Amino acid sequence: MKKRRPADFVGPQTVAWVVAGLALVVLPHLPRLPAWMAILVLMIWAWRLALVIKPVALPSKWVLALLALGASAGVVASYGTLLGRDAGVALLNLMLALKLLELRDLRDAYSAVLLGFFVAITHFLYSQSIPMAIYILFVLLALTVVLMALENPPAGKGALAELRPRWALAARLLAQATPLALVLFVLFPRVPGPLWSLPVDAYQGLTGLDDQMSPGRISQLSRSDAVAFRVQFDGEPPGAELRYWRGPVFWYTDGATWSRGLRARTGRRSDKVPDYRGLGEAVNYTVTLEPHNRRWLFALDLPVAIPEGAELTGDFQLLASAKIRQRIRYTLSSHPRYRMDRLGSGEGHRGLQLPRRVSPRVESLVVDWKGSALKPETIVAKALAYFREEPFVYTLSPPLLEADPVDEFLFETRRGFCEHYSAAFTLLMRVAGIPARVVTGYQGGELNPLGDYLIVRQSDAHAWSEVWLKDRGWVRVDPTAAVAPERVERGIDTTVLGEGRPVRFQLASGGWLSPLLKGWSQSCDAVDNLWNQWVLSYGPKRQMQLLTRFGFEKMDWWGLGVLLSAGMTLTLLIVAGLVLGKGARERDAAKAAYERFCQKLGTKGLGRDPTEGPLDYSGRICAKRPDLAASVRCITAMYITLRYGRGEARSALGAKAELGRLSRLVRAFRP
Amino acid sequence: MGRLKGVARRLGLARIGRPQSGGDGAVRLVGRRIYILPTRFGLAFALLLLVMLIGSINYSNSMGFVLTFLSGGVAIVSILHTYQNLCGLSLLPGRSQEAFADRPVAFALILRNEETTGRTGIVVQGDGAKPVRIDPAGGASTEVNLSFTGGDRGLFSPGVLTLSTGFPLGLFRAWSRVDVERRCVVYPAPAPRKRALPRTSSGSEHGLGAGGRGVDDFTGLRPYQPGDSPRHIHWKAVAREQTLLTKVFGGEHQEVLHLDWNALPGLNREQRLSQLCRWVLDANEEGLDFGLRLPDREIAPARGEEHRYQCLTALALFGR
């Protein structure tokens, strides 16, 4: 084993800095770890800090190895694997903590810092928001300061003694590095990832609509304020009652859960898209969709011109060719009002599918309706009236339904969310012989005047029904509207969600505070949107667009590489000029003036010996030529101040003025 | 003696107590002379950046790219700072102390920073010396002492010195090799104080001086000359704030020592040189006149620092 040189040992003050810097890196990860791991990590950090304050021997290699093994076992126990985003990050955090306990000499410190950099980048797997970006920038500064401390250990009293100059230098380094980073960011060839298949849980954080609906699923989704997608309209956005964004359509039910049916699962689209006639004008819009790890593309009912690569199913659902794992943008247009003439093949049959057992109460209810009228429209109206007149409550957390959810919901609990209402309504229609289907998706959206776009959040997730009426085709019926009509107009107020309590809708306006808060949140979202569009979405396509705009068409890898190298070299030269040339000009001017002074004296045989210092020279001249003493001393003093003056706050203006004076004096000097 | 001086000057030997004559040029570090390469940590950092880059590509993570590129940018910019930390420094030989063969040679250098910015973490190294780390302030000259071990008597050359720095982040190391072209004389290790000085019969301590009085008898005062023994200084005069005066004792005939090579039979060359060196030091300490007789030269008896230097140098360079 290589003997450790004493100079390589890291002093306690430096260790404190390393520990503090790495603590900043780890901090945002702590809430994401399971409780036991977070506590363990905190304990290890505290232990290391205690060792700094009171230096006792660090734990031996065996203790650390044991801890490492135990921790890995714990990670496997918590996550089931050592691979994957969450498990990997947890393991990294534990390794970093243990590395700190091992910190003795410079090599350990350097590897800890390297690990710290790696942990820092893992934060972006969870969030790329602007606050996180700012925090990680700060962390980068901190790690730079730590590296400086390792190279040049602080020797002052107290841990904070020499923090400021190092911090200033770190900030300077970062500022000088920014142009380089910018050139790299814009011009570095964007290889479309992923390079190899990612572990399964890489997209675990992505939420969205499921390919199944059961009571409680959508209400769970509705608790989140996260943005589902943003829409920019070409012209006036349609009214709230038309803002139905179509997601998965469910045909098959087993009484509790609704799914898309066998056909959809095999991925075969056997029905042709039935014709429909759009009434009125089409709406053109662009959707920026957040990743949700499924193939749904959300479109306004009903899409007419669909984006490239997407397909339209028989039930007018828009699907992408692959699961959406990155934010994407697509442009399309829809007809909010439409009419269909014919049922698609098989739709009539599928639209009447009933679960194996329908409760007698449901049947008798429908029979009552059927009895009085035969027109389907009337039956629909009767069902809606039932919801309206009976004491139904719209709540995000209804009581659990056991055996026959629909039956219990309709006759006993009468408390539910949109999925209950739509499921119950659809079943009722099917029992009555009217083809019906459940449509899930999003309803509504908040208009952000600042960016002129619509924000649709997970809390806008919704389920409704469609019934087939002979002269009109598939018609949308939203049973929720019967119970809570405000839901269509306004989104859900996620800040007030009580157990079993009715849903509160967002207020249109109230007092002065809420518009202020609303304005603030809209500004934030507008900035966030810009951030998403221009920084986070910068990928291969955007890069091509940007380059084309600047006249570089059809760049292949080679061309891009050349452009990148050229950009880097140019930027580096500029930065080098700034860094290395700093102050040189000023010094050179003073030196040049002094050289002229010496030359003048040289013509009289009083030249300066190249190794003679200015003070010595001045002394020698004054001794030989007392008549010149005053001016020689003055010039020499000014030269020394300009060239060697340090520490005094000399403003640039002062230095320039001094330089001017020196030049004038030298010019006037006559030996 | 004049010839010795000429030889000494031609060889560019460091002189004790002499101010820097400026004859030996200072070596200035400029671009051509400075090399820069990544350190081991720098290479590891490059590897880390590669891993971060691959991760960012794989997850198509824009902010990952930003962090990778910023970190890389900082690393690249630090090259400029590392280079600038070394550039413009000058290394001159300094005023070295006396060196004897049995002790480490303390070779003095002056690191001159002519620019206004202070430098941080400059390491000066020599072959056989422990590295010294200094932070030269702006516009100042800093003295550096390199301690070379394992020297032999004679002319000592520090060899090629290396100035290096890893400022600011330790990712790159800039270095420059400087040959100061200054050598110093290492005197032979003085023998332990076992043999007494070879006093001659003429003018013993208890005999009579030429002036008819004992050597102990006080005859008068004269102004202090460097080299006079501190024992002969008239301290009362100093206490009365008069100048330094040396007491003159009876007998102009001072004792004269002849330190002879041939007076040491039975010792080999190095041992003889060692003993002679000890005698020279002792004789000088006591303020006596002494002369040195070596097989190849003879130095007439004299007194004072210059004489001491001459004798020690002759001993050091004997046979070399």
PDB file of N, CA, C and O in Angstrom, chain A residues 312-364:
ATOM      1  N   LEU A 312     -55.491   7.963 -35.386  1.00  0.00           N
ATOM      2  CA  LEU A 312     -56.797   8.233 -34.815  1.00  0.00           C
ATOM      3  C   LEU A 312     -57.556   6.914 -34.753  1.00  0.00           C
ATOM      4  O   LEU A 312     -57.683   6.204 -35.748  1.00  0.00           O
ATOM      5  N   THR A 313     -58.012   6.567 -33.560  1.00  0.00           N
ATOM      6  CA  THR A 313     -58.746   5.305 -33.443  1.00  0.00           C
ATOM      7  C   THR A 313     -60.193   5.503 -33.849  1.00  0.00           C
ATOM      8  O   THR A 313     -60.649   6.617 -34.090  1.00  0.00           O
ATOM      9  N   GLY A 314     -60.906   4.392 -33.881  1.00  0.00           N
ATOM     10  CA  GLY A 314     -62.305   4.450 -34.270  1.00  0.00           C
ATOM     11  C   GLY A 314     -63.140   5.279 -33.325  1.00  0.00           C
ATOM     12  O   GLY A 314     -64.147   5.873 -33.714  1.00  0.00           O
ATOM     13  N   ASP A 315     -62.711   5.334 -32.069  1.00  0.00           N
ATOM     14  CA  ASP A 315     -63.484   6.158 -31.134  1.00  0.00           C
ATOM     15  C   ASP A 315     -62.851   7.530 -30.970  1.00  0.00           C
ATOM     16  O   ASP A 315     -62.940   8.139 -29.915  1.00  0.00           O
ATOM     17  N   PHE A 316     -62.167   7.987 -32.004  1.00  0.00           N
ATOM     18  CA  PHE A 316     -61.634   9.348 -32.104  1.00  0.00           C
ATOM     19  C   PHE A 316     -60.566   9.651 -31.066  1.00  0.00           C
ATOM     20  O   PHE A 316     -60.351  10.800 -30.701  1.00  0.00           O
ATOM     21  N   GLN A 317     -59.907   8.579 -30.615  1.00  0.00           N
ATOM     22  CA  GLN A 317     -58.821   8.848 -29.687  1.00  0.00           C
ATOM     23  C   GLN A 317     -57.526   8.994 -30.466  1.00  0.00           C
ATOM     24  O   GLN A 317     -57.242   8.220 -31.376  1.00  0.00           O
ATOM     25  N   LEU A 318     -56.719   9.991 -30.107  1.00  0.00           N
ATOM     26  CA  LEU A 318     -55.468  10.254 -30.790  1.00  0.00           C
ATOM     27  C   LEU A 318     -54.346   9.529 -30.050  1.00  0.00           C
ATOM     28  O   LEU A 318     -54.190   9.673 -28.836  1.00  0.00           O
ATOM     29  N   LEU A 319     -53.613   8.717 -30.804  1.00  0.00           N
ATOM     30  CA  LEU A 319     -52.532   7.963 -30.177  1.00  0.00           C
ATOM     31  C   LEU A 319     -51.213   8.270 -30.861  1.00  0.00           C
ATOM     32  O   LEU A 319     -51.166   8.416 -32.083  1.00  0.00           O
ATOM     33  N   ALA A 320     -50.150   8.308 -30.065  1.00  0.00           N
ATOM     34  CA  ALA A 320     -48.814   8.480 -30.640  1.00  0.00           C
ATOM     35  C   ALA A 320     -48.246   7.111 -30.979  1.00  0.00           C
ATOM     36  O   ALA A 320     -48.783   6.097 -30.559  1.00  0.00           O
ATOM     37  N   SER A 321     -47.164   7.103 -31.724  1.00  0.00           N
ATOM     38  CA  SER A 321     -46.607   5.812 -32.126  1.00  0.00           C
ATOM     39  C   SER A 321     -45.838   5.154 -30.994  1.00  0.00           C
ATOM     40  O   SER A 321     -45.615   3.961 -31.008  1.00  0.00           O
ATOM     41  N   ALA A 322     -45.398   5.942 -30.018  1.00  0.00           N
ATOM     42  CA  ALA A 322     -44.642   5.376 -28.898  1.00  0.00           C
ATOM     43  C   ALA A 322     -45.071   6.072 -27.627  1.00  0.00           C
ATOM     44  O   ALA A 322     -45.722   7.117 -27.666  1.00  0.00           O
ATOM     45  N   LYS A 323     -44.713   5.512 -26.506  1.00  0.00           N
ATOM     46  CA  LYS A 323     -45.080   6.119 -25.227  1.00  0.00           C
ATOM     47  C   LYS A 323     -44.419   7.484 -25.096  1.00  0.00           C
ATOM     48  O   LYS A 323     -43.270   7.672 -25.456  1.00  0.00           O
ATOM     49  N   ILE A 324     -45.161   8.400 -24.567  1.00  0.00           N
ATOM     50  CA  ILE A 324     -44.694   9.780 -24.453  1.00  0.00           C
ATOM     51  C   ILE A 324     -43.847   9.896 -23.185  1.00  0.00           C
ATOM     52  O   ILE A 324     -44.370   9.905 -22.082  1.00  0.00           O
ATOM     53  N   ARG A 325     -42.534   9.974 -23.401  1.00  0.00           N
ATOM     54  CA  ARG A 325     -41.656  10.052 -22.239  1.00  0.00           C
ATOM     55  C   ARG A 325     -40.908  11.351 -22.175  1.00  0.00           C
ATOM     56  O   ARG A 325     -40.083  11.566 -21.298  1.00  0.00           O
ATOM     57  N   GLN A 326     -41.154  12.197 -23.129  1.00  0.00           N
ATOM     58  CA  GLN A 326     -40.544  13.514 -23.104  1.00  0.00           C
ATOM     59  C   GLN A 326     -41.616  14.504 -23.463  1.00  0.00           C
ATOM     60  O   GLN A 326     -42.562  14.171 -24.148  1.00  0.00           O
ATOM     61  N   ARG A 327     -41.389  15.721 -23.064  1.00  0.00           N
ATOM     62  CA  ARG A 327     -42.332  16.764 -23.433  1.00  0.00           C
ATOM     63  C   ARG A 327     -42.368  16.890 -24.946  1.00  0.00           C
ATOM     64  O   ARG A 327     -41.325  16.944 -25.586  1.00  0.00           O
ATOM     65  N   ILE A 328     -43.553  16.904 -25.550  1.00  0.00           N
ATOM     66  CA  ILE A 328     -43.642  17.070 -27.005  1.00  0.00           C
ATOM     67  C   ILE A 328     -44.663  18.136 -27.360  1.00  0.00           C
ATOM     68  O   ILE A 328     -45.538  18.488 -26.566  1.00  0.00           O
ATOM     69  N   ARG A 329     -44.496  18.657 -28.551  1.00  0.00           N
ATOM     70  CA  ARG A 329     -45.422  19.660 -29.075  1.00  0.00           C
ATOM     71  C   ARG A 329     -46.056  19.112 -30.334  1.00  0.00           C
ATOM     72  O   ARG A 329     -45.361  18.496 -31.138  1.00  0.00           O
ATOM     73  N   TYR A 330     -47.327  19.365 -30.493  1.00  0.00           N
ATOM     74  CA  TYR A 330     -47.959  18.991 -31.756  1.00  0.00           C
ATOM     75  C   TYR A 330     -49.072  19.972 -32.085  1.00  0.00           C
ATOM     76  O   TYR A 330     -49.712  20.533 -31.199  1.00  0.00           O
ATOM     77  N   THR A 331     -49.249  20.155 -33.365  1.00  0.00           N
ATOM     78  CA  THR A 331     -50.249  21.116 -33.854  1.00  0.00           C
ATOM     79  C   THR A 331     -51.353  20.359 -34.554  1.00  0.00           C
ATOM     80  O   THR A 331     -51.094  19.414 -35.308  1.00  0.00           O
ATOM     81  N   LEU A 332     -52.582  20.745 -34.282  1.00  0.00           N
ATOM     82  CA  LEU A 332     -53.702  20.102 -34.973  1.00  0.00           C
ATOM     83  C   LEU A 332     -54.916  21.017 -34.939  1.00  0.00           C
ATOM     84  O   LEU A 332     -54.838  22.115 -34.381  1.00  0.00           O
ATOM     85  N   SER A 333     -55.973  20.553 -35.525  1.00  0.00           N
ATOM     86  CA  SER A 333     -57.217  21.346 -35.461  1.00  0.00           C
ATOM     87  C   SER A 333     -58.385  20.418 -35.218  1.00  0.00           C
ATOM     88  O   SER A 333     -58.349  19.224 -35.534  1.00  0.00           O
ATOM     89  N   SER A 334     -59.408  20.988 -34.631  1.00  0.00           N
ATOM     90  CA  SER A 334     -60.603  20.207 -34.251  1.00  0.00           C
ATOM     91  C   SER A 334     -61.870  20.967 -34.562  1.00  0.00           C
ATOM     92  O   SER A 334     -61.874  22.187 -34.679  1.00  0.00           O
ATOM     93  N   HIS A 335     -62.919  20.154 -34.664  1.00  0.00           N
ATOM     94  CA  HIS A 335     -64.246  20.735 -34.774  1.00  0.00           C
ATOM     95  C   HIS A 335     -64.968  20.537 -33.452  1.00  0.00           C
ATOM     96  O   HIS A 335     -65.335  19.408 -33.143  1.00  0.00           O
ATOM     97  N   PRO A 336     -65.217  21.555 -32.692  1.00  0.00           N
ATOM     98  CA  PRO A 336     -65.887  21.333 -31.409  1.00  0.00           C
ATOM     99  C   PRO A 336     -67.331  20.867 -31.573  1.00  0.00           C
ATOM    100  O   PRO A 336     -67.873  20.198 -30.722  1.00  0.00           O
ATOM    101  N   ARG A 337     -67.947  21.236 -32.665  1.00  0.00           N
ATOM    102  CA  ARG A 337     -69.320  20.778 -32.900  1.00  0.00           C
ATOM    103  C   ARG A 337     -69.334  19.864 -34.120  1.00  0.00           C
ATOM    104  O   ARG A 337     -68.710  20.147 -35.132  1.00  0.00           O
ATOM    105  N   TYR A 338     -70.026  18.767 -33.973  1.00  0.00           N
ATOM    106  CA  TYR A 338     -69.952  17.759 -35.032  1.00  0.00           C
ATOM    107  C   TYR A 338     -71.207  16.893 -35.027  1.00  0.00           C
ATOM    108  O   TYR A 338     -72.032  16.958 -34.120  1.00  0.00           O
ATOM    109  N   ARG A 339     -71.303  16.121 -36.081  1.00  0.00           N
ATOM    110  CA  ARG A 339     -72.440  15.217 -36.203  1.00  0.00           C
ATOM    111  C   ARG A 339     -71.977  13.993 -36.967  1.00  0.00           C
ATOM    112  O   ARG A 339     -71.224  14.087 -37.918  1.00  0.00           O
ATOM    113  N   MET A 340     -72.407  12.840 -36.516  1.00  0.00           N
ATOM    114  CA  MET A 340     -72.071  11.598 -37.229  1.00  0.00           C
ATOM    115  C   MET A 340     -73.329  10.961 -37.767  1.00  0.00           C
ATOM    116  O   MET A 340     -74.407  11.089 -37.179  1.00  0.00           O
ATOM    117  N   ASP A 341     -73.189  10.207 -38.885  1.00  0.00           N
ATOM    118  CA  ASP A 341     -74.378   9.590 -39.481  1.00  0.00           C
ATOM    119  C   ASP A 341     -74.492   8.114 -39.182  1.00  0.00           C
ATOM    120  O   ASP A 341     -75.590   7.584 -39.076  1.00  0.00           O
ATOM    121  N   ARG A 342     -73.355   7.460 -39.064  1.00  0.00           N
ATOM    122  CA  ARG A 342     -73.434   6.014 -38.905  1.00  0.00           C
ATOM    123  C   ARG A 342     -72.569   5.537 -37.758  1.00  0.00           C
ATOM    124  O   ARG A 342     -71.514   6.127 -37.457  1.00  0.00           O
ATOM    125  N   LEU A 343     -72.978   4.420 -37.175  1.00  0.00           N
ATOM    126  CA  LEU A 343     -72.151   3.756 -36.175  1.00  0.00           C
ATOM    127  C   LEU A 343     -70.988   3.054 -36.864  1.00  0.00           C
ATOM    128  O   LEU A 343     -71.162   2.517 -37.952  1.00  0.00           O
ATOM    129  N   GLY A 344     -69.845   3.042 -36.255  1.00  0.00           N
ATOM    130  CA  GLY A 344     -68.756   2.242 -36.783  1.00  0.00           C
ATOM    131  C   GLY A 344     -69.074   0.774 -36.627  1.00  0.00           C
ATOM    132  O   GLY A 344     -69.947   0.395 -35.844  1.00  0.00           O
ATOM    133  N   SER A 345     -68.339  -0.054 -37.385  1.00  0.00           N
ATOM    134  CA  SER A 345     -68.659  -1.481 -37.333  1.00  0.00           C
ATOM    135  C   SER A 345     -68.355  -2.035 -35.947  1.00  0.00           C
ATOM    136  O   SER A 345     -67.302  -1.797 -35.392  1.00  0.00           O
ATOM    137  N   GLY A 346     -69.284  -2.752 -35.403  1.00  0.00           N
ATOM    138  CA  GLY A 346     -69.077  -3.377 -34.108  1.00  0.00           C
ATOM    139  C   GLY A 346     -69.336  -2.466 -32.931  1.00  0.00           C
ATOM    140  O   GLY A 346     -69.398  -2.919 -31.790  1.00  0.00           O
ATOM    141  N   GLU A 347     -69.508  -1.192 -33.223  1.00  0.00           N
ATOM    142  CA  GLU A 347     -69.663  -0.268 -32.102  1.00  0.00           C
ATOM    143  C   GLU A 347     -71.001  -0.462 -31.408  1.00  0.00           C
ATOM    144  O   GLU A 347     -71.118  -0.348 -30.192  1.00  0.00           O
ATOM    145  N   GLY A 348     -71.982  -0.782 -32.199  1.00  0.00           N
ATOM    146  CA  GLY A 348     -73.288  -0.975 -31.591  1.00  0.00           C
ATOM    147  C   GLY A 348     -73.258  -2.130 -30.600  1.00  0.00           C
ATOM    148  O   GLY A 348     -73.788  -2.050 -29.493  1.00  0.00           O
ATOM    149  N   HIS A 349     -72.588  -3.177 -31.003  1.00  0.00           N
ATOM    150  CA  HIS A 349     -72.493  -4.352 -30.136  1.00  0.00           C
ATOM    151  C   HIS A 349     -71.687  -4.058 -28.887  1.00  0.00           C
ATOM    152  O   HIS A 349     -72.074  -4.383 -27.762  1.00  0.00           O
ATOM    153  N   ARG A 350     -70.526  -3.430 -29.108  1.00  0.00           N
ATOM    154  CA  ARG A 350     -69.657  -3.143 -27.965  1.00  0.00           C
ATOM    155  C   ARG A 350     -70.285  -2.118 -27.040  1.00  0.00           C
ATOM    156  O   ARG A 350     -70.088  -2.159 -25.820  1.00  0.00           O
ATOM    157  N   GLY A 351     -71.045  -1.188 -27.656  1.00  0.00           N
ATOM    158  CA  GLY A 351     -71.620  -0.127 -26.850  1.00  0.00           C
ATOM    159  C   GLY A 351     -72.751  -0.596 -25.951  1.00  0.00           C
ATOM    160  O   GLY A 351     -73.239   0.164 -25.125  1.00  0.00           O
ATOM    161  N   LEU A 352     -73.158  -1.856 -26.117  1.00  0.00           N
ATOM    162  CA  LEU A 352     -74.224  -2.342 -25.268  1.00  0.00           C
ATOM    163  C   LEU A 352     -73.745  -3.429 -24.328  1.00  0.00           C
ATOM    164  O   LEU A 352     -74.555  -4.080 -23.661  1.00  0.00           O
ATOM    165  N   GLN A 353     -72.424  -3.626 -24.274  1.00  0.00           N
ATOM    166  CA  GLN A 353     -71.897  -4.695 -23.430  1.00  0.00           C
ATOM    167  C   GLN A 353     -72.254  -4.430 -21.975  1.00  0.00           C
ATOM    168  O   GLN A 353     -72.090  -3.323 -21.458  1.00  0.00           O
ATOM    169  N   LEU A 354     -72.750  -5.482 -21.315  1.00  0.00           N
ATOM    170  CA  LEU A 354     -73.118  -5.334 -19.913  1.00  0.00           C
ATOM    171  C   LEU A 354     -72.272  -6.270 -19.074  1.00  0.00           C
ATOM    172  O   LEU A 354     -71.844  -7.316 -19.545  1.00  0.00           O
ATOM    173  N   PRO A 355     -72.023  -5.924 -17.844  1.00  0.00           N
ATOM    174  CA  PRO A 355     -71.306  -6.860 -16.956  1.00  0.00           C
ATOM    175  C   PRO A 355     -72.173  -8.089 -16.693  1.00  0.00           C
ATOM    176  O   PRO A 355     -73.372  -8.109 -16.978  1.00  0.00           O
ATOM    177  N   ARG A 356     -71.508  -9.097 -16.141  1.00  0.00           N
ATOM    178  CA  ARG A 356     -72.198 -10.367 -15.979  1.00  0.00           C
ATOM    179  C   ARG A 356     -73.464 -10.230 -15.136  1.00  0.00           C
ATOM    180  O   ARG A 356     -74.446 -10.890 -15.339  1.00  0.00           O
ATOM    181  N   ARG A 357     -73.380  -9.346 -14.177  1.00  0.00           N
ATOM    182  CA  ARG A 357     -74.526  -9.210 -13.293  1.00  0.00           C
ATOM    183  C   ARG A 357     -74.921  -7.743 -13.181  1.00  0.00           C
ATOM    184  O   ARG A 357     -74.070  -6.891 -12.857  1.00  0.00           O
ATOM    185  N   VAL A 358     -76.136  -7.492 -13.498  1.00  0.00           N
ATOM    186  CA  VAL A 358     -76.657  -6.147 -13.292  1.00  0.00           C
ATOM    187  C   VAL A 358     -77.684  -6.230 -12.168  1.00  0.00           C
ATOM    188  O   VAL A 358     -78.551  -7.088 -12.187  1.00  0.00           O
ATOM    189  N   SER A 359     -77.562  -5.317 -11.233  1.00  0.00           N
ATOM    190  CA  SER A 359     -78.449  -5.445 -10.065  1.00  0.00           C
ATOM    191  C   SER A 359     -79.901  -5.186 -10.442  1.00  0.00           C
ATOM    192  O   SER A 359     -80.184  -4.388 -11.340  1.00  0.00           O
ATOM    193  N   PRO A 360     -80.817  -5.837  -9.741  1.00  0.00           N
ATOM    194  CA  PRO A 360     -82.256  -5.680 -10.069  1.00  0.00           C
ATOM    195  C   PRO A 360     -82.743  -4.240  -9.890  1.00  0.00           C
ATOM    196  O   PRO A 360     -83.590  -3.761 -10.622  1.00  0.00           O
ATOM    197  N   ARG A 361     -82.137  -3.541  -8.944  1.00  0.00           N
ATOM    198  CA  ARG A 361     -82.576  -2.166  -8.700  1.00  0.00           C
ATOM    199  C   ARG A 361     -82.299  -1.295  -9.908  1.00  0.00           C
ATOM    200  O   ARG A 361     -83.108  -0.468 -10.322  1.00  0.00           O
ATOM    201  N   VAL A 362     -81.105  -1.461 -10.476  1.00  0.00           N
ATOM    202  CA  VAL A 362     -80.746  -0.696 -11.666  1.00  0.00           C
ATOM    203  C   VAL A 362     -81.708  -1.014 -12.795  1.00  0.00           C
ATOM    204  O   VAL A 362     -82.200  -0.127 -13.503  1.00  0.00           O
ATOM    205  N   GLU A 363     -81.997  -2.304 -12.953  1.00  0.00           N
ATOM    206  CA  GLU A 363     -82.887  -2.723 -14.034  1.00  0.00           C
ATOM    207  C   GLU A 363     -84.267  -2.112 -13.864  1.00  0.00           C
ATOM    208  O   GLU A 363     -84.856  -1.599 -14.819  1.00  0.00           O
ATOM    209  N   SER A 364     -84.751  -2.152 -12.633  1.00  0.00           N
ATOM    210  CA  SER A 364     -86.104  -1.635 -12.421  1.00  0.00           C
ATOM    211  C   SER A 364     -86.153  -0.129 -12.650  1.00  0.00           C
ATOM    212  O   SER A 364     -87.135   0.391 -13.183  1.00  0.00           O
TER     213      SER A 364
END
